[in-house]
Amino acid sequence: MMHPDFDQIVDRRNTASFKWDLVHKLYGDDVLPMWIADMDFVTCPKIIEALKRRIEHGIFGYTFRGQEYYKTIVDWYARRYGVQIEPDWIVNGPGVVPMLSFLIEKLTQPGDKVIIQPPVYPPFFRVVENNGRRLVRNDLIRDIVDGKPVWKMDYEKLESLIDDRTKMLIISNPHNPVGRVWTFEELEKLYKIARKYDLIILSDEIHADIIYRPVKFTSFLAVGHEGVVVLNSPGKTFNIAGLTNSYAIIPDRTIRREYKNYMENLELLAGNVLSLEALKAAYECDDWVDALLSYLESNRDFAYHYIKTNMPALVPSHPEGTYLLWIDCSEMNVESPAKLFLERGRVYLNDGADFGAPECVRLNFACPKSVLQEGLERMRVAYNSGFELKECRVDNDEYEICREIRTEVFNKEQGIPLELDFDEHEKTARHFLLKFFSRPVATARARQIEPGIWKIERVAVRLQDRGKGFGKKLMSLLEEKLFSEGAQKLTLNAQIQVKDFYVKLGYNIVGSEFLEAGIPHVKCEKTRAEG
């Protein structure tokens, strides 16, 4: 197979594309869609050729799934996931979400409780509530390890939520949207709880092929069979979701019989001829999938580092699986980050509210890198629109906020006496307050010490706001303002522990170390040409 060109841009407009045309219809042709989980890549050539051959036959009568179809799935599970399954365990359906709905309807009663683990795929909420069952949330726990969010299941809380009306738990593996690929040990712990309380587990594994090195995917089928239903489809991996075909693997004979009887009663046994051909061809496209994973991994890392570098107050996931980036925008302090990115950046992202986390957004990075870069740059425009540098007079309320921040940092944190911080230059200096979406985050003062030379002083960022790029942004905006007003040189005294911060901003260290307020400092300078 020739190496696929994932950089190729395919115009999807005017194809009744849910991802593109619906967004353009609602919000305008200038909006860049980076939301719903389908890819902007041409599918594997083997699939296209298989569909062409079937279409050229010219007759599309009623079609059944033969032994070859089931063997293809069995072989894929053995080859890609290391799991041995029996053809008889496989049952069929018109899509993973409809199958979830069917299983809830058949295996539980109205008023029964079904547990989900938000933030999670929005249809999980709907299929429970629309079937008259009671939704129970066992939210994932998020820790920050080495600057990256790490998501875990809350087993202790899970057990506390279970009572005699709790009948089922739905899990996303790999998890959409946070990108966790659950380990064998994590799934085994969940399985033991399920067996203890006689819960049925529905494991949505539709993203199982999109796994990044060195992580390995563990199907729930590798953990246990009793009360377990695994759902899958080639739709996500091969970008053929529009061919609506899915399957479940149900080793548990009783559950399998219940599902089959339900489907027979609905007369939903026949398959779409083209979707069946597509699956058989798709599961012969190993090389194409491997090339896709390499490209997606590069996109994932590019998006992650772009956000960390250019929008550091946001907290992006670094997904182990899926082509979806979950981004915590809590620091933006806005009601709807998705709406803000749409209105100010003209980029359409999934709204975290639909996943149970309104402070977040979900970005789909399964697109040509040039498109991804454009989308991120649009997000950056929206992000930067939230910064405001305000000059404060000493007699107004915003100056008092500057004083509060400085008192917190210099007096309470560093032990510098107030009279040294608020010195004889306080009333004549210029005071600046940086706001991020109306929230004060940093302050500085500046004063002219000679014609054309300004000294920047009292640069302070609250402890809880450090590491989010606010100090860098404050300096950037302040330098831009002073240079635009005619300053030729900027100077400051930097504490030794933060001198590297100023060096990275283009300041030159001048002279040797000295003490100021009992703290070692160095003098730093930047000229207008350097700025």
PDB file of C-alpha atoms in Angstrom, residues 47-273:
ATOM      1  CA  ILE A  47     -12.462   0.028   1.484  1.00  0.00           C
ATOM      2  CA  ILE A  48     -13.094   2.308  -1.472  1.00  0.00           C
ATOM      3  CA  GLU A  49     -12.164  -0.446  -3.927  1.00  0.00           C
ATOM      4  CA  ALA A  50     -14.399  -2.962  -2.152  1.00  0.00           C
ATOM      5  CA  LEU A  51     -17.329  -0.557  -2.305  1.00  0.00           C
ATOM      6  CA  LYS A  52     -16.676   0.160  -5.989  1.00  0.00           C
ATOM      7  CA  ARG A  53     -16.694  -3.547  -6.817  1.00  0.00           C
ATOM      8  CA  ARG A  54     -19.946  -4.071  -4.975  1.00  0.00           C
ATOM      9  CA  ILE A  55     -21.583  -1.036  -6.594  1.00  0.00           C
ATOM     10  CA  GLU A  56     -20.512  -2.150 -10.068  1.00  0.00           C
ATOM     11  CA  HIS A  57     -22.400  -5.409  -9.493  1.00  0.00           C
ATOM     12  CA  GLY A  58     -25.506  -3.270  -9.687  1.00  0.00           C
ATOM     13  CA  ILE A  59     -27.889  -5.268  -7.479  1.00  0.00           C
ATOM     14  CA  PHE A  60     -28.345  -4.381  -3.825  1.00  0.00           C
ATOM     15  CA  GLY A  61     -30.883  -6.861  -2.532  1.00  0.00           C
ATOM     16  CA  TYR A  62     -31.414  -8.134   1.006  1.00  0.00           C
ATOM     17  CA  THR A  63     -28.075  -9.185   2.465  1.00  0.00           C
ATOM     18  CA  PHE A  64     -27.023 -11.342   5.404  1.00  0.00           C
ATOM     19  CA  ARG A  65     -23.782 -11.499   7.350  1.00  0.00           C
ATOM     20  CA  GLY A  66     -21.963 -14.672   6.367  1.00  0.00           C
ATOM     21  CA  GLN A  67     -19.153 -16.614   8.011  1.00  0.00           C
ATOM     22  CA  GLU A  68     -16.539 -14.469   6.282  1.00  0.00           C
ATOM     23  CA  TYR A  69     -17.960 -11.350   7.967  1.00  0.00           C
ATOM     24  CA  TYR A  70     -17.760 -12.831  11.465  1.00  0.00           C
ATOM     25  CA  LYS A  71     -14.337 -14.359  10.853  1.00  0.00           C
ATOM     26  CA  THR A  72     -13.043 -10.915   9.889  1.00  0.00           C
ATOM     27  CA  ILE A  73     -14.050  -9.541  13.290  1.00  0.00           C
ATOM     28  CA  VAL A  74     -12.654 -12.549  15.152  1.00  0.00           C
ATOM     29  CA  ASP A  75      -9.318 -12.200  13.354  1.00  0.00           C
ATOM     30  CA  TRP A  76      -9.168  -8.446  13.994  1.00  0.00           C
ATOM     31  CA  TYR A  77      -9.676  -8.949  17.733  1.00  0.00           C
ATOM     32  CA  ALA A  78      -6.980 -11.605  17.851  1.00  0.00           C
ATOM     33  CA  ARG A  79      -4.505  -9.628  15.752  1.00  0.00           C
ATOM     34  CA  ARG A  80      -5.016  -6.090  17.068  1.00  0.00           C
ATOM     35  CA  TYR A  81      -6.160  -6.658  20.666  1.00  0.00           C
ATOM     36  CA  GLY A  82      -4.796 -10.099  21.525  1.00  0.00           C
ATOM     37  CA  VAL A  83      -8.274 -11.347  22.474  1.00  0.00           C
ATOM     38  CA  GLN A  84      -9.798 -14.625  21.342  1.00  0.00           C
ATOM     39  CA  ILE A  85     -13.542 -14.451  20.716  1.00  0.00           C
ATOM     40  CA  GLU A  86     -16.074 -16.863  19.257  1.00  0.00           C
ATOM     41  CA  PRO A  87     -18.102 -15.945  16.151  1.00  0.00           C
ATOM     42  CA  ASP A  88     -21.295 -16.907  18.014  1.00  0.00           C
ATOM     43  CA  TRP A  89     -20.633 -14.158  20.570  1.00  0.00           C
ATOM     44  CA  ILE A  90     -21.047 -11.432  17.935  1.00  0.00           C
ATOM     45  CA  VAL A  91     -24.405  -9.694  17.556  1.00  0.00           C
ATOM     46  CA  ASN A  92     -25.202  -6.808  15.245  1.00  0.00           C
ATOM     47  CA  GLY A  93     -26.820  -3.422  15.237  1.00  0.00           C
ATOM     48  CA  PRO A  94     -27.267  -0.115  13.406  1.00  0.00           C
ATOM     49  CA  GLY A  95     -24.705   1.799  15.467  1.00  0.00           C
ATOM     50  CA  VAL A  96     -23.074   1.727  18.895  1.00  0.00           C
ATOM     51  CA  VAL A  97     -25.413   4.329  20.413  1.00  0.00           C
ATOM     52  CA  PRO A  98     -28.626   2.610  19.226  1.00  0.00           C
ATOM     53  CA  MET A  99     -27.243  -0.664  20.561  1.00  0.00           C
ATOM     54  CA  LEU A 100     -26.609   0.948  23.938  1.00  0.00           C
ATOM     55  CA  SER A 101     -30.216   2.086  23.944  1.00  0.00           C
ATOM     56  CA  PHE A 102     -31.492  -1.369  22.976  1.00  0.00           C
ATOM     57  CA  LEU A 103     -29.455  -3.038  25.723  1.00  0.00           C
ATOM     58  CA  ILE A 104     -30.670  -0.619  28.385  1.00  0.00           C
ATOM     59  CA  GLU A 105     -34.252  -1.104  27.273  1.00  0.00           C
ATOM     60  CA  LYS A 106     -33.986  -4.889  27.314  1.00  0.00           C
ATOM     61  CA  LEU A 107     -31.754  -5.544  30.316  1.00  0.00           C
ATOM     62  CA  THR A 108     -33.136  -3.028  32.827  1.00  0.00           C
ATOM     63  CA  GLN A 109     -36.541  -1.836  34.002  1.00  0.00           C
ATOM     64  CA  PRO A 110     -37.991   1.696  34.167  1.00  0.00           C
ATOM     65  CA  GLY A 111     -36.681   3.371  37.307  1.00  0.00           C
ATOM     66  CA  ASP A 112     -33.553   1.223  37.472  1.00  0.00           C
ATOM     67  CA  LYS A 113     -30.259   3.039  37.923  1.00  0.00           C
ATOM     68  CA  VAL A 114     -27.468   3.139  35.356  1.00  0.00           C
ATOM     69  CA  ILE A 115     -24.023   4.515  36.264  1.00  0.00           C
ATOM     70  CA  ILE A 116     -21.870   6.585  33.903  1.00  0.00           C
ATOM     71  CA  GLN A 117     -18.508   8.257  34.580  1.00  0.00           C
ATOM     72  CA  PRO A 118     -18.410  11.892  33.382  1.00  0.00           C
ATOM     73  CA  PRO A 119     -17.008  13.793  31.710  1.00  0.00           C
ATOM     74  CA  VAL A 120     -18.171  11.352  29.082  1.00  0.00           C
ATOM     75  CA  TYR A 121     -19.651  10.956  25.599  1.00  0.00           C
ATOM     76  CA  PRO A 122     -22.991  12.879  25.592  1.00  0.00           C
ATOM     77  CA  PRO A 123     -25.218  10.039  24.279  1.00  0.00           C
ATOM     78  CA  PHE A 124     -24.451   8.095  27.477  1.00  0.00           C
ATOM     79  CA  PHE A 125     -26.628  10.619  29.324  1.00  0.00           C
ATOM     80  CA  ARG A 126     -29.404  10.491  26.733  1.00  0.00           C
ATOM     81  CA  VAL A 127     -29.731   6.728  26.271  1.00  0.00           C
ATOM     82  CA  VAL A 128     -30.247   6.321  30.007  1.00  0.00           C
ATOM     83  CA  GLU A 129     -32.734   9.115  30.572  1.00  0.00           C
ATOM     84  CA  ASN A 130     -34.649   8.674  27.305  1.00  0.00           C
ATOM     85  CA  ASN A 131     -35.361   5.074  28.291  1.00  0.00           C
ATOM     86  CA  GLY A 132     -36.863   6.115  31.607  1.00  0.00           C
ATOM     87  CA  ARG A 133     -33.921   4.936  33.717  1.00  0.00           C
ATOM     88  CA  ARG A 134     -32.288   6.924  36.490  1.00  0.00           C
ATOM     89  CA  LEU A 135     -28.873   8.341  35.674  1.00  0.00           C
ATOM     90  CA  VAL A 136     -26.182   8.057  38.343  1.00  0.00           C
ATOM     91  CA  ARG A 137     -22.907   9.991  37.951  1.00  0.00           C
ATOM     92  CA  ASN A 138     -19.631   8.620  39.249  1.00  0.00           C
ATOM     93  CA  ASP A 139     -17.377  11.411  38.031  1.00  0.00           C
ATOM     94  CA  LEU A 140     -13.761  10.639  37.180  1.00  0.00           C
ATOM     95  CA  ILE A 141     -11.051  11.998  39.467  1.00  0.00           C
ATOM     96  CA  ARG A 142      -8.468  14.311  37.927  1.00  0.00           C
ATOM     97  CA  ASP A 143      -4.952  14.674  39.299  1.00  0.00           C
ATOM     98  CA  ILE A 144      -2.140  16.777  37.832  1.00  0.00           C
ATOM     99  CA  VAL A 145       1.112  14.816  37.434  1.00  0.00           C
ATOM    100  CA  ASP A 146       4.162  16.535  35.894  1.00  0.00           C
ATOM    101  CA  GLY A 147       1.868  19.267  34.611  1.00  0.00           C
ATOM    102  CA  LYS A 148      -0.448  16.836  32.823  1.00  0.00           C
ATOM    103  CA  PRO A 149      -3.948  15.840  33.895  1.00  0.00           C
ATOM    104  CA  VAL A 150      -4.262  12.183  34.866  1.00  0.00           C
ATOM    105  CA  TRP A 151      -7.774  10.774  35.111  1.00  0.00           C
ATOM    106  CA  LYS A 152      -8.797   7.890  37.370  1.00  0.00           C
ATOM    107  CA  MET A 153     -11.964   6.025  38.232  1.00  0.00           C
ATOM    108  CA  ASP A 154     -13.375   6.688  41.703  1.00  0.00           C
ATOM    109  CA  TYR A 155     -13.933   3.121  42.916  1.00  0.00           C
ATOM    110  CA  GLU A 156     -14.755   4.082  46.493  1.00  0.00           C
ATOM    111  CA  LYS A 157     -17.496   6.488  45.471  1.00  0.00           C
ATOM    112  CA  LEU A 158     -18.737   3.989  42.879  1.00  0.00           C
ATOM    113  CA  GLU A 159     -19.478   1.382  45.535  1.00  0.00           C
ATOM    114  CA  SER A 160     -21.256   3.957  47.690  1.00  0.00           C
ATOM    115  CA  LEU A 161     -23.624   4.762  44.801  1.00  0.00           C
ATOM    116  CA  ILE A 162     -24.786   1.195  44.260  1.00  0.00           C
ATOM    117  CA  ASP A 163     -28.087   0.012  45.733  1.00  0.00           C
ATOM    118  CA  ASP A 164     -30.659  -2.643  44.864  1.00  0.00           C
ATOM    119  CA  ARG A 165     -31.993  -0.578  41.950  1.00  0.00           C
ATOM    120  CA  THR A 166     -28.547  -0.203  40.334  1.00  0.00           C
ATOM    121  CA  LYS A 167     -28.353  -2.602  37.405  1.00  0.00           C
ATOM    122  CA  MET A 168     -25.789  -1.382  34.888  1.00  0.00           C
ATOM    123  CA  LEU A 169     -22.587   0.594  34.349  1.00  0.00           C
ATOM    124  CA  ILE A 170     -21.521   2.080  31.016  1.00  0.00           C
ATOM    125  CA  ILE A 171     -17.796   2.578  30.451  1.00  0.00           C
ATOM    126  CA  SER A 172     -15.926   4.328  27.649  1.00  0.00           C
ATOM    127  CA  ASN A 173     -12.649   2.567  26.773  1.00  0.00           C
ATOM    128  CA  PRO A 174     -10.616   4.332  25.477  1.00  0.00           C
ATOM    129  CA  HIS A 175     -12.357   7.116  27.315  1.00  0.00           C
ATOM    130  CA  ASN A 176     -14.059   9.806  25.279  1.00  0.00           C
ATOM    131  CA  PRO A 177     -13.279  12.658  25.891  1.00  0.00           C
ATOM    132  CA  VAL A 178     -10.347  12.510  28.365  1.00  0.00           C
ATOM    133  CA  GLY A 179      -8.324   9.986  26.336  1.00  0.00           C
ATOM    134  CA  ARG A 180      -7.514   7.468  29.073  1.00  0.00           C
ATOM    135  CA  VAL A 181      -6.844   3.895  27.971  1.00  0.00           C
ATOM    136  CA  TRP A 182      -7.800   1.891  31.029  1.00  0.00           C
ATOM    137  CA  THR A 183      -5.256  -0.677  32.196  1.00  0.00           C
ATOM    138  CA  PHE A 184      -5.991  -4.328  32.880  1.00  0.00           C
ATOM    139  CA  GLU A 185      -5.694  -3.663  36.619  1.00  0.00           C
ATOM    140  CA  GLU A 186      -8.172  -0.767  36.484  1.00  0.00           C
ATOM    141  CA  LEU A 187     -10.695  -2.767  34.498  1.00  0.00           C
ATOM    142  CA  GLU A 188     -10.238  -5.807  36.722  1.00  0.00           C
ATOM    143  CA  LYS A 189     -11.010  -3.719  39.798  1.00  0.00           C
ATOM    144  CA  LEU A 190     -14.142  -2.427  38.096  1.00  0.00           C
ATOM    145  CA  TYR A 191     -15.142  -5.941  37.058  1.00  0.00           C
ATOM    146  CA  LYS A 192     -14.859  -7.231  40.635  1.00  0.00           C
ATOM    147  CA  ILE A 193     -17.177  -4.467  41.853  1.00  0.00           C
ATOM    148  CA  ALA A 194     -19.619  -5.271  39.061  1.00  0.00           C
ATOM    149  CA  ARG A 195     -19.672  -8.944  39.974  1.00  0.00           C
ATOM    150  CA  LYS A 196     -20.012  -8.169  43.683  1.00  0.00           C
ATOM    151  CA  TYR A 197     -23.206  -6.222  43.018  1.00  0.00           C
ATOM    152  CA  ASP A 198     -24.408  -8.151  39.948  1.00  0.00           C
ATOM    153  CA  LEU A 199     -24.059  -5.199  37.563  1.00  0.00           C
ATOM    154  CA  ILE A 200     -24.023  -5.501  33.786  1.00  0.00           C
ATOM    155  CA  ILE A 201     -21.106  -3.652  32.168  1.00  0.00           C
ATOM    156  CA  LEU A 202     -21.503  -2.094  28.729  1.00  0.00           C
ATOM    157  CA  SER A 203     -18.031  -1.256  27.414  1.00  0.00           C
ATOM    158  CA  ASP A 204     -17.980   1.142  24.449  1.00  0.00           C
ATOM    159  CA  GLU A 205     -14.688   0.339  22.689  1.00  0.00           C
ATOM    160  CA  ILE A 206     -15.284   2.160  19.404  1.00  0.00           C
ATOM    161  CA  HIS A 207     -11.944   4.030  19.714  1.00  0.00           C
ATOM    162  CA  ALA A 208      -9.982   0.854  20.521  1.00  0.00           C
ATOM    163  CA  ASP A 209      -7.745   1.096  17.445  1.00  0.00           C
ATOM    164  CA  ILE A 210      -6.604   4.666  18.167  1.00  0.00           C
ATOM    165  CA  ILE A 211      -3.943   3.986  20.805  1.00  0.00           C
ATOM    166  CA  TYR A 212      -0.600   5.795  21.103  1.00  0.00           C
ATOM    167  CA  ARG A 213       2.768   4.321  22.008  1.00  0.00           C
ATOM    168  CA  PRO A 214       3.745   2.939  24.472  1.00  0.00           C
ATOM    169  CA  VAL A 215       0.212   2.350  25.784  1.00  0.00           C
ATOM    170  CA  LYS A 216      -1.516  -0.950  25.040  1.00  0.00           C
ATOM    171  CA  PHE A 217      -5.265  -1.362  24.715  1.00  0.00           C
ATOM    172  CA  THR A 218      -7.058  -3.788  27.034  1.00  0.00           C
ATOM    173  CA  SER A 219     -10.497  -4.908  25.942  1.00  0.00           C
ATOM    174  CA  PHE A 220     -12.907  -5.665  28.761  1.00  0.00           C
ATOM    175  CA  LEU A 221     -13.130  -9.122  27.189  1.00  0.00           C
ATOM    176  CA  ALA A 222      -9.564  -9.753  28.397  1.00  0.00           C
ATOM    177  CA  VAL A 223     -10.735  -9.164  31.980  1.00  0.00           C
ATOM    178  CA  GLY A 224     -13.950 -11.134  32.250  1.00  0.00           C
ATOM    179  CA  HIS A 225     -17.033 -12.383  30.428  1.00  0.00           C
ATOM    180  CA  GLU A 226     -19.847 -12.634  32.949  1.00  0.00           C
ATOM    181  CA  GLY A 227     -22.267  -9.733  32.577  1.00  0.00           C
ATOM    182  CA  VAL A 228     -19.980  -8.018  30.029  1.00  0.00           C
ATOM    183  CA  VAL A 229     -21.037  -6.522  26.700  1.00  0.00           C
ATOM    184  CA  VAL A 230     -18.400  -4.948  24.434  1.00  0.00           C
ATOM    185  CA  LEU A 231     -19.540  -2.656  21.624  1.00  0.00           C
ATOM    186  CA  ASN A 232     -17.488  -1.680  18.599  1.00  0.00           C
ATOM    187  CA  SER A 233     -17.583  -0.495  15.009  1.00  0.00           C
ATOM    188  CA  PRO A 234     -15.063   0.360  12.281  1.00  0.00           C
ATOM    189  CA  GLY A 235     -16.730   3.778  11.965  1.00  0.00           C
ATOM    190  CA  LYS A 236     -14.229   5.862  13.971  1.00  0.00           C
ATOM    191  CA  THR A 237     -11.016   4.149  12.903  1.00  0.00           C
ATOM    192  CA  PHE A 238     -11.735   4.182   9.178  1.00  0.00           C
ATOM    193  CA  ASN A 239     -13.902   7.315   8.932  1.00  0.00           C
ATOM    194  CA  ILE A 240     -16.944   5.382   7.726  1.00  0.00           C
ATOM    195  CA  ALA A 241     -19.426   6.350  10.446  1.00  0.00           C
ATOM    196  CA  GLY A 242     -21.927   7.327   7.751  1.00  0.00           C
ATOM    197  CA  LEU A 243     -22.202   3.648   6.774  1.00  0.00           C
ATOM    198  CA  THR A 244     -23.891   2.974  10.155  1.00  0.00           C
ATOM    199  CA  ASN A 245     -22.847  -0.504  11.129  1.00  0.00           C
ATOM    200  CA  SER A 246     -21.823  -1.841  14.527  1.00  0.00           C
ATOM    201  CA  TYR A 247     -21.552  -5.002  16.533  1.00  0.00           C
ATOM    202  CA  ALA A 248     -21.434  -6.193  20.109  1.00  0.00           C
ATOM    203  CA  ILE A 249     -19.518  -9.107  21.563  1.00  0.00           C
ATOM    204  CA  ILE A 250     -21.506 -10.856  24.292  1.00  0.00           C
ATOM    205  CA  PRO A 251     -19.913 -14.003  25.753  1.00  0.00           C
ATOM    206  CA  ASP A 252     -22.722 -14.215  28.339  1.00  0.00           C
ATOM    207  CA  ARG A 253     -25.266 -16.546  26.718  1.00  0.00           C
ATOM    208  CA  THR A 254     -28.266 -15.245  28.662  1.00  0.00           C
ATOM    209  CA  ILE A 255     -27.610 -11.598  27.783  1.00  0.00           C
ATOM    210  CA  ARG A 256     -26.867 -12.522  24.171  1.00  0.00           C
ATOM    211  CA  ARG A 257     -30.149 -14.384  23.821  1.00  0.00           C
ATOM    212  CA  GLU A 258     -32.079 -11.468  25.348  1.00  0.00           C
ATOM    213  CA  TYR A 259     -30.506  -9.030  22.881  1.00  0.00           C
ATOM    214  CA  LYS A 260     -31.100 -11.273  19.853  1.00  0.00           C
ATOM    215  CA  ASN A 261     -34.756 -11.776  20.778  1.00  0.00           C
ATOM    216  CA  TYR A 262     -35.162  -8.023  21.116  1.00  0.00           C
ATOM    217  CA  MET A 263     -33.650  -7.386  17.671  1.00  0.00           C
ATOM    218  CA  GLU A 264     -35.842 -10.060  16.121  1.00  0.00           C
ATOM    219  CA  ASN A 265     -38.915  -8.413  17.623  1.00  0.00           C
ATOM    220  CA  LEU A 266     -37.833  -5.101  16.059  1.00  0.00           C
ATOM    221  CA  GLU A 267     -37.145  -6.798  12.697  1.00  0.00           C
ATOM    222  CA  LEU A 268     -33.634  -5.300  12.641  1.00  0.00           C
ATOM    223  CA  LEU A 269     -31.714  -8.345  11.458  1.00  0.00           C
ATOM    224  CA  ALA A 270     -30.776  -7.320   7.911  1.00  0.00           C
ATOM    225  CA  GLY A 271     -27.581  -5.370   7.254  1.00  0.00           C
ATOM    226  CA  ASN A 272     -26.714  -2.647   4.798  1.00  0.00           C
ATOM    227  CA  VAL A 273     -24.866  -4.292   1.935  1.00  0.00           C
TER     228      VAL A 273
END
